[in-house]
Short mmCIF file of N, CA, C and O in Angstrom, two decimals:
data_model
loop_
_atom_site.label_atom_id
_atom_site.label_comp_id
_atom_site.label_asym_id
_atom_site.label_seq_id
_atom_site.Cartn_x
_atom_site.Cartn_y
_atom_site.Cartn_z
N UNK X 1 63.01 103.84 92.04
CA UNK X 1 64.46 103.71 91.94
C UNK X 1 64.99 103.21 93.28
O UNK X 1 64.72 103.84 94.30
N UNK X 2 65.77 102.06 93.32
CA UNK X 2 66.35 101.71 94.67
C UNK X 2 67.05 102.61 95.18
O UNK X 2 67.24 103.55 94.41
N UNK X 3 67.38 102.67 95.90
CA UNK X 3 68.74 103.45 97.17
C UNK X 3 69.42 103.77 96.58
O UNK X 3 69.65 104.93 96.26
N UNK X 4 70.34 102.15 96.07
CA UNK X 4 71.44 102.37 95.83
C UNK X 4 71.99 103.27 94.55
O UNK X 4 72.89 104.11 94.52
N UNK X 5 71.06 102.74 93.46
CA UNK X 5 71.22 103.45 92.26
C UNK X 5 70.88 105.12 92.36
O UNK X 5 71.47 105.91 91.63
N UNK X 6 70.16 105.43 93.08
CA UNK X 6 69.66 106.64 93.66
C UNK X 6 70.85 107.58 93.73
O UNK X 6 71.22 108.48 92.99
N UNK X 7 71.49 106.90 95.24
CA UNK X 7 72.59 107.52 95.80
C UNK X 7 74.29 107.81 94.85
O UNK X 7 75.10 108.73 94.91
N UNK X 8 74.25 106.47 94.00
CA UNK X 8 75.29 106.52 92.82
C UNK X 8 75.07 107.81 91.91
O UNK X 8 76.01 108.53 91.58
N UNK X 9 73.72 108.02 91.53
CA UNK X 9 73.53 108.92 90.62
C UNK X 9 73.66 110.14 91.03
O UNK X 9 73.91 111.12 90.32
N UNK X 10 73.43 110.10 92.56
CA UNK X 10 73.24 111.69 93.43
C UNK X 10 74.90 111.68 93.29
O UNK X 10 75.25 112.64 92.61
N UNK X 11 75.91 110.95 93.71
CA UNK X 11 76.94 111.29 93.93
C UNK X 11 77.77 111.58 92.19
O UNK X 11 78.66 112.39 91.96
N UNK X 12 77.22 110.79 91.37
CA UNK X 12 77.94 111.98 90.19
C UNK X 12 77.41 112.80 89.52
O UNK X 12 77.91 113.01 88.41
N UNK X 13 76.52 113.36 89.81
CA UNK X 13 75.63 115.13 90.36
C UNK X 13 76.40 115.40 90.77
O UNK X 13 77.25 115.82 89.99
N UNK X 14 76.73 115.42 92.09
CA UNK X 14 78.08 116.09 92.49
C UNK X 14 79.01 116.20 92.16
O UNK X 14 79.46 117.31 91.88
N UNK X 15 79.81 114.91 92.03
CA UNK X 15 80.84 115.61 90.84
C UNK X 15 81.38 116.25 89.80
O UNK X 15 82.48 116.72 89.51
N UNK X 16 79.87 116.11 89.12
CA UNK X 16 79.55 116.96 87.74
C UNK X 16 79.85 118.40 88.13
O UNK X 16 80.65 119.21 87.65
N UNK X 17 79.01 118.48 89.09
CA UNK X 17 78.27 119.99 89.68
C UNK X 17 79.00 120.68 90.35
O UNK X 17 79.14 121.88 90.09
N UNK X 18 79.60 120.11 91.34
CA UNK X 18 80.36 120.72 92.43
C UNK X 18 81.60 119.72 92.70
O UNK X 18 81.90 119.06 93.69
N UNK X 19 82.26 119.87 91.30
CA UNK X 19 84.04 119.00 91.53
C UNK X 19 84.64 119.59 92.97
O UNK X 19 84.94 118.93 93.97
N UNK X 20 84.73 120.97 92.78
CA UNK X 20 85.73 121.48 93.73
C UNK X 20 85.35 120.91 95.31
O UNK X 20 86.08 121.28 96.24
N UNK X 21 84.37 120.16 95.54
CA UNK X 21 83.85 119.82 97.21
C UNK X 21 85.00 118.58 97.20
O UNK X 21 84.79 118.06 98.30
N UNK X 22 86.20 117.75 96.52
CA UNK X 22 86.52 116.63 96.28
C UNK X 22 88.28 116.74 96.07
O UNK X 22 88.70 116.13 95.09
N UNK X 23 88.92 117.20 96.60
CA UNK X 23 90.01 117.09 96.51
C UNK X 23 90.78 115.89 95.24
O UNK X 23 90.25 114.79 95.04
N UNK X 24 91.82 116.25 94.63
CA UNK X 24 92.68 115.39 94.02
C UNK X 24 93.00 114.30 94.59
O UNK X 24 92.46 113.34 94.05
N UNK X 25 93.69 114.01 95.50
CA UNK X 25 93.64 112.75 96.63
C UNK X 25 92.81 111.84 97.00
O UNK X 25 92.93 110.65 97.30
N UNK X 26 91.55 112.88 96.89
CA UNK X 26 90.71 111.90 97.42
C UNK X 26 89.71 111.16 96.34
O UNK X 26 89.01 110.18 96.60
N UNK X 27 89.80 111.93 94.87
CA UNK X 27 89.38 111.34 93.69
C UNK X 27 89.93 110.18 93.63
O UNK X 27 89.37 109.09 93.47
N UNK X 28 91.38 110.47 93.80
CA UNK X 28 92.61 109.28 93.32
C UNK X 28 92.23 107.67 94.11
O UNK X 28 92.24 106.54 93.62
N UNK X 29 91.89 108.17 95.62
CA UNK X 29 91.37 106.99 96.53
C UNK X 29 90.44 106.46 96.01
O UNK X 29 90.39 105.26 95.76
N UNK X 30 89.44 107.42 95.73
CA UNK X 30 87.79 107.12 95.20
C UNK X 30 87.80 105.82 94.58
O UNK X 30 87.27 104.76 94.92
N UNK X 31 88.86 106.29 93.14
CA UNK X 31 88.86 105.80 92.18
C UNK X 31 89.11 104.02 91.79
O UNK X 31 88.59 103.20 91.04
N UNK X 32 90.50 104.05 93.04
CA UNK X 32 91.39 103.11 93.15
C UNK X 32 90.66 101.91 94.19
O UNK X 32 91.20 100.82 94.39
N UNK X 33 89.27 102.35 94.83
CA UNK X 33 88.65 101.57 96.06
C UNK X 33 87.10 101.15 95.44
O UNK X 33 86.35 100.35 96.01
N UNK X 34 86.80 101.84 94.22
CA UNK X 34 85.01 101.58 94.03
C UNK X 34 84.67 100.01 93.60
O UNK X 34 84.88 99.58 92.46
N UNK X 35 84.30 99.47 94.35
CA UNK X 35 83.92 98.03 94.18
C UNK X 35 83.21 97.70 92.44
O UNK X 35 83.26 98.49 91.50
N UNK X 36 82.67 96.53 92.44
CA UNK X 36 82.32 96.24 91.24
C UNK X 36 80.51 96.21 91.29
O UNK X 36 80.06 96.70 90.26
N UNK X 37 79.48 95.76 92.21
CA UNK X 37 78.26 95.84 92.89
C UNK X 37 77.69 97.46 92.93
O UNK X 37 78.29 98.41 93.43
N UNK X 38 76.41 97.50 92.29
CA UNK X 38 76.15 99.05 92.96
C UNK X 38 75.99 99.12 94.09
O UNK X 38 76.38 100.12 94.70
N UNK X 39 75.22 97.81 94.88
CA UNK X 39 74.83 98.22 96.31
C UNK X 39 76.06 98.06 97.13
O UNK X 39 75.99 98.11 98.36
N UNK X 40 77.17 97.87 96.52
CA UNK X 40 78.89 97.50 97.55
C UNK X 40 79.21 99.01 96.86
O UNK X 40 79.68 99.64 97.81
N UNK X 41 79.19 99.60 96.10
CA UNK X 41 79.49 100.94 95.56
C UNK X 41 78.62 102.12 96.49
O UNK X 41 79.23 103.18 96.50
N UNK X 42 77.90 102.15 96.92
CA UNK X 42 76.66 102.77 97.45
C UNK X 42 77.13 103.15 98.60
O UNK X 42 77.41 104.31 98.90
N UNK X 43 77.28 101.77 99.57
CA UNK X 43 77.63 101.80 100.84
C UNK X 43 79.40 102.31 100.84
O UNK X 43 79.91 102.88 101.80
N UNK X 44 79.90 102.07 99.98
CA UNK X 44 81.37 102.52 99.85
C UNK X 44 81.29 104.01 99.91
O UNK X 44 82.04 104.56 100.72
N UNK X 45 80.32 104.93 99.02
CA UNK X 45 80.16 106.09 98.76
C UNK X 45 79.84 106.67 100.26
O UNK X 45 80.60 107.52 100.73
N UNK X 46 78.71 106.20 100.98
CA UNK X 46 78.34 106.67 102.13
C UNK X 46 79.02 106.42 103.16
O UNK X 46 78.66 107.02 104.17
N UNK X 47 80.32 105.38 103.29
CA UNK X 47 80.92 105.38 104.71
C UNK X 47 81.90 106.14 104.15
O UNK X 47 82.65 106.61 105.00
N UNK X 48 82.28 106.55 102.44
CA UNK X 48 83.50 107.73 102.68
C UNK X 48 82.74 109.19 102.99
O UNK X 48 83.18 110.20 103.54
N UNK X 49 81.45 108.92 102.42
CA UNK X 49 81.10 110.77 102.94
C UNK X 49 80.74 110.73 104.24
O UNK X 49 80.79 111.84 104.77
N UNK X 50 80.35 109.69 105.07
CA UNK X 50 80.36 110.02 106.36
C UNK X 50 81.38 110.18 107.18
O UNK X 50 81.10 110.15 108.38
N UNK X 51 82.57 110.36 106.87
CA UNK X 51 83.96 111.46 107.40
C UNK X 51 84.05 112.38 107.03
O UNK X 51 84.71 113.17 107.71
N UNK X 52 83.58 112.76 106.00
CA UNK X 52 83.66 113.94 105.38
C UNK X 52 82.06 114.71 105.35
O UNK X 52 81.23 114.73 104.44
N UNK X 53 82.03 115.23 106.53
CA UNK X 53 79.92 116.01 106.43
C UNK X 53 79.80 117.26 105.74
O UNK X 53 78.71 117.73 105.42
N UNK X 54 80.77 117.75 105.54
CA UNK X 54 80.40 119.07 104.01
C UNK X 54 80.30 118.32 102.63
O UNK X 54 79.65 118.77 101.69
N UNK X 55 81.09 116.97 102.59
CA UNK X 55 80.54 116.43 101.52
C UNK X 55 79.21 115.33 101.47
O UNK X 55 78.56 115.02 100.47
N UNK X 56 79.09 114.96 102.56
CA UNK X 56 78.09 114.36 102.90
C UNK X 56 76.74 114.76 102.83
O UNK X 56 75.77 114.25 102.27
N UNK X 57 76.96 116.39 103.92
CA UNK X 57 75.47 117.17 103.59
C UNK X 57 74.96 117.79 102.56
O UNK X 57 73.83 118.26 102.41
N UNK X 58 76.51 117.74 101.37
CA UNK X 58 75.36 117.98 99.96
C UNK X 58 75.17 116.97 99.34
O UNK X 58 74.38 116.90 98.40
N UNK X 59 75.85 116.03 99.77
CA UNK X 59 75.25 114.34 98.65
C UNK X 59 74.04 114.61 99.48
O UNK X 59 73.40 115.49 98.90
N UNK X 60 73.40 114.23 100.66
CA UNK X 60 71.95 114.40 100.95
C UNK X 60 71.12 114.93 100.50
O UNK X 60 69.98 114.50 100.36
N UNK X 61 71.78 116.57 100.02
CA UNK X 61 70.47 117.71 99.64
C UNK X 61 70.59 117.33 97.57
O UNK X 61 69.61 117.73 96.94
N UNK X 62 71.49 116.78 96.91
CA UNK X 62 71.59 116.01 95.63
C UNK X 62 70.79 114.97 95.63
O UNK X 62 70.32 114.87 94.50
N UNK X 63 70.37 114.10 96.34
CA UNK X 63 69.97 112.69 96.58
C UNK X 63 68.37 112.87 96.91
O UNK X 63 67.49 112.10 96.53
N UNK X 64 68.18 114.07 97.71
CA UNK X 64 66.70 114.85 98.00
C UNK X 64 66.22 115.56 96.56
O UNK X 64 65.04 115.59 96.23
N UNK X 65 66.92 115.93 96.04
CA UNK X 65 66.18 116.70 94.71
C UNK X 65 66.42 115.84 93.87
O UNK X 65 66.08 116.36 92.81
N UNK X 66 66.92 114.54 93.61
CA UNK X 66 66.37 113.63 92.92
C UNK X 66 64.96 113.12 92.91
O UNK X 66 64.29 113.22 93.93
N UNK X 67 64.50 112.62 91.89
CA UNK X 67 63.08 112.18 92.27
C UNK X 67 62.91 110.76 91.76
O UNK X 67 63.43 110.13 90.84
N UNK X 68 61.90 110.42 92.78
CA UNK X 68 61.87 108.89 92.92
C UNK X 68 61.42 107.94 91.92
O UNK X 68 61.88 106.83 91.71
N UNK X 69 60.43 108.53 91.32
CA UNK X 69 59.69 107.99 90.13
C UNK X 69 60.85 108.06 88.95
O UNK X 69 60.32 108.05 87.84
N UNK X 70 61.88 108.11 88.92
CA UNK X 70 63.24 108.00 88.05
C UNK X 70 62.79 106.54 87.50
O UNK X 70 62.41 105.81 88.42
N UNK X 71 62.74 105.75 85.81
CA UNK X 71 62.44 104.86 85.50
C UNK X 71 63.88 104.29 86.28
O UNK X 71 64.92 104.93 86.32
N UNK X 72 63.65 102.75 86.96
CA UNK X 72 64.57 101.71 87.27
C UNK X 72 64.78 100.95 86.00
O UNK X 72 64.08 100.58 85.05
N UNK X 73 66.13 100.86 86.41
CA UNK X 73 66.83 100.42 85.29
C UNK X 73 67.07 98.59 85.37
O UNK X 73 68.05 97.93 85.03
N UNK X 74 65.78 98.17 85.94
CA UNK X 74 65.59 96.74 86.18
C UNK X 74 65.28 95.90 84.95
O UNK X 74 65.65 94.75 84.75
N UNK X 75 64.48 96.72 84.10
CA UNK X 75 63.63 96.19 83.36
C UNK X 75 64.24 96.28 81.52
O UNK X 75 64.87 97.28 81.16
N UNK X 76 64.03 95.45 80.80
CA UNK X 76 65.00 95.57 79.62
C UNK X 76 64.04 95.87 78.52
O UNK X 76 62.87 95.66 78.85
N UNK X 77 64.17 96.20 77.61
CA UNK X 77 63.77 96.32 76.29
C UNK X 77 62.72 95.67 76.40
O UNK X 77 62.83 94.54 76.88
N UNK X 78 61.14 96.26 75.94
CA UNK X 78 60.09 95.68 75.67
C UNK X 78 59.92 95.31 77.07
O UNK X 78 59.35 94.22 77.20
N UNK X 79 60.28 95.93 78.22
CA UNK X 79 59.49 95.67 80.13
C UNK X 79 59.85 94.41 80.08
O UNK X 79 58.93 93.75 80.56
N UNK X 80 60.83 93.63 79.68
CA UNK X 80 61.57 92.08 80.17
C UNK X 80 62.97 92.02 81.04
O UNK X 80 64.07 92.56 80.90
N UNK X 81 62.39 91.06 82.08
CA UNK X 81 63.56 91.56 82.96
C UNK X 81 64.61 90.90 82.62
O UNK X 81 64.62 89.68 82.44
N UNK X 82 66.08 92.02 82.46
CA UNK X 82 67.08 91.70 82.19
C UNK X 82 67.56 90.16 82.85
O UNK X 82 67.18 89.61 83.89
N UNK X 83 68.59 89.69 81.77
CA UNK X 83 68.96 88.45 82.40
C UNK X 83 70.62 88.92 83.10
O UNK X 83 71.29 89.92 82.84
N UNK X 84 70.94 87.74 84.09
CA UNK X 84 71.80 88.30 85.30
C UNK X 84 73.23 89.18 84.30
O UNK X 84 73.76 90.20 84.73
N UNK X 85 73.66 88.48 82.92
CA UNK X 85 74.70 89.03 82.00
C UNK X 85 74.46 90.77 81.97
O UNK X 85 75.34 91.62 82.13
N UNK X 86 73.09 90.96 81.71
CA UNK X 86 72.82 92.20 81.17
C UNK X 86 72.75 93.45 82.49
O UNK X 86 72.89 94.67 82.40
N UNK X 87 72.49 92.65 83.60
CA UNK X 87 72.62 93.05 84.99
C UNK X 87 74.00 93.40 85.21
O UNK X 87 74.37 94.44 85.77
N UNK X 88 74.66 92.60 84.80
CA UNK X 88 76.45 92.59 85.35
C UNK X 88 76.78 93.85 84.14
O UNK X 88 77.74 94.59 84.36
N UNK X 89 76.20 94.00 83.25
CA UNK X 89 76.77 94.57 82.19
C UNK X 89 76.46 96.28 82.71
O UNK X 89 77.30 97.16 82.52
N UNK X 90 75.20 96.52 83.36
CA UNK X 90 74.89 97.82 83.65
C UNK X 90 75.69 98.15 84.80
O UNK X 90 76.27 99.24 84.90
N UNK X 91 75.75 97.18 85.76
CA UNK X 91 76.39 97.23 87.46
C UNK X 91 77.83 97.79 86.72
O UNK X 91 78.33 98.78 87.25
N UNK X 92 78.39 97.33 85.77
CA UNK X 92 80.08 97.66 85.43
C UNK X 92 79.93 99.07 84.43
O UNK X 92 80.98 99.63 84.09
N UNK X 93 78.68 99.59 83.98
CA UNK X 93 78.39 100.78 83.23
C UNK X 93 78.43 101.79 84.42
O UNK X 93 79.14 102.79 84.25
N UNK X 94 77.90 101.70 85.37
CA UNK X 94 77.71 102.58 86.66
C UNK X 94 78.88 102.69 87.29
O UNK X 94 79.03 103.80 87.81
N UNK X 95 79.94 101.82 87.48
CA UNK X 95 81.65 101.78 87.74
C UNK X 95 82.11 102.65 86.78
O UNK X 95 82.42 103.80 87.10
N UNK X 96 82.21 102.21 85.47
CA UNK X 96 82.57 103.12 84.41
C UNK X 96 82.09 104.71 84.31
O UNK X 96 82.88 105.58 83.95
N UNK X 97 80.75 104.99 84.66
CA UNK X 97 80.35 105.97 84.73
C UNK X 97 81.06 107.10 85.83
O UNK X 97 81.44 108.26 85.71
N UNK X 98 81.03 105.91 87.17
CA UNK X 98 81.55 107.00 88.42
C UNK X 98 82.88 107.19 87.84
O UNK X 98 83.00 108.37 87.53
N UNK X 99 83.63 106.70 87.63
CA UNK X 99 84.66 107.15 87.29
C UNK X 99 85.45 107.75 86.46
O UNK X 99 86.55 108.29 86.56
N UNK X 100 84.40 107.49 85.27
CA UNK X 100 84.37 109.04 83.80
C UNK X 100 84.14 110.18 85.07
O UNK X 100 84.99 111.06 85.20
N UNK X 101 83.11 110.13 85.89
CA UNK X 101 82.82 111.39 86.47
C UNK X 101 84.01 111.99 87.20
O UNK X 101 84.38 113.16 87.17
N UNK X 102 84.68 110.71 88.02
CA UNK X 102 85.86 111.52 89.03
C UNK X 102 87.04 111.97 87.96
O UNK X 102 87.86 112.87 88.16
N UNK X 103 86.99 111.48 87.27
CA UNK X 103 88.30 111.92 86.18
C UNK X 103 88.04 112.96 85.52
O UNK X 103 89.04 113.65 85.33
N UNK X 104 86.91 113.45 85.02
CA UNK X 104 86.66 114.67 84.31
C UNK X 104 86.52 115.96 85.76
O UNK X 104 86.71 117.18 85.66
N UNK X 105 86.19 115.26 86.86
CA UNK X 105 86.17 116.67 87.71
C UNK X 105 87.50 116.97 88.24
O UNK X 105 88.03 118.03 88.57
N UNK X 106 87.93 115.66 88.23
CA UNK X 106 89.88 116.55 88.61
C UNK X 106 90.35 117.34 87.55
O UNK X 106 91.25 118.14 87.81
N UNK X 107 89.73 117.22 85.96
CA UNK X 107 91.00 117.62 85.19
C UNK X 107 90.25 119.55 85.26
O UNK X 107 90.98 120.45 84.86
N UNK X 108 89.12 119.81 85.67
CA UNK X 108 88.42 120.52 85.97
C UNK X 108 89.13 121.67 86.51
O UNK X 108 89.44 122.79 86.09
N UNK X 109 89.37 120.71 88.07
CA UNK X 109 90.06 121.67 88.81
C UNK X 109 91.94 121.72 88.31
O UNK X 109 92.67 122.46 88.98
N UNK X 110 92.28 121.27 87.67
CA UNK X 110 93.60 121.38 87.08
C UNK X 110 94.15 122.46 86.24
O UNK X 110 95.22 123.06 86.17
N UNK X 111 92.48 122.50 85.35
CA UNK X 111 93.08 123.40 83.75
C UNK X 111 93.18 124.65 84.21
O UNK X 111 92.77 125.03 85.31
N UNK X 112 93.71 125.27 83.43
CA UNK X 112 94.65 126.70 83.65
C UNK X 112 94.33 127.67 82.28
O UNK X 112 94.67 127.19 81.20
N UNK X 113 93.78 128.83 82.28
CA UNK X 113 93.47 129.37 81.12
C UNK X 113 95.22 129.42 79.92
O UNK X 113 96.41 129.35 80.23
N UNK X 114 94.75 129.53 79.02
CA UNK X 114 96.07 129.38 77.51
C UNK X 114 96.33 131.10 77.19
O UNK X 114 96.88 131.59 76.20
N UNK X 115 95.57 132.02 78.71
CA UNK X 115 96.26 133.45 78.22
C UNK X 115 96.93 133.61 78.46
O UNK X 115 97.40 132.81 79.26
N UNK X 116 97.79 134.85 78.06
CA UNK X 116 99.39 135.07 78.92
C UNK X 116 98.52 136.02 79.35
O UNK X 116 97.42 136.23 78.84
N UNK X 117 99.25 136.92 80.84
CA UNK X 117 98.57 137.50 81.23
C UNK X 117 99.67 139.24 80.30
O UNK X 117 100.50 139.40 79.41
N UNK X 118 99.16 139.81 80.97
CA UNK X 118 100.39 141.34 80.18
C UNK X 118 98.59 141.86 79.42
O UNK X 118 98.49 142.86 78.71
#
């Protein structure tokens, strides 16, 4: 598995896992800045967690308990390598993806139980 796809996947682990490390604000930025490229998405991910090192040092220890032998997603149906369409088509599935992820972990930290209390 390359880096980049690596590090994309480690970072919505985290969001899945641990929304609350991610402020509302900074979902909202996330959201509004993630390029269209995984490897321009990648490096986007790592110069925002490198201001932020509590979120940084668990994307590391997420990205470490990934494992490497993860099938790459290079190769298409029947081990033929995708053509550049089907490339562009996954690169914009992984956009789509991070950002199903940041949207479901804000509404996370939002919801409010439907008891009354008494």
């Amino acid at each position: 598995m390359k880096f980049a796809q690596k590090n994309v996947n480690a970072f919505i682990q985290l969001l899945q896992n641990t929304p609350e490390l991610i402020n509302t604000q900074d979902r909202q930025t996330l959201a509004e800045k993630i390029p269209e490229d995984i490897e321009k998405i990648s490096e986007f991910i790592l110069a925002w967690c490198k201001q932020r090192p509590e979120i940084n040092g668990a994307l590391q220890q997420v990205r470490r308990s990934l494992p490497d032998d993860e099938p790459i997603r290079e190769k298409g149906i029947g081990g033929t390598v995708p053509t550049p369409e089907a490339k562009a088509d996954y690169e914009k599935n992984v956009k789509e993806e991070l950002l199903n992820a940041l949207r479901k972990s804000s509404t996370e930290e939002t919801e409010k139980p439907n008891t009354p209390k008494g």
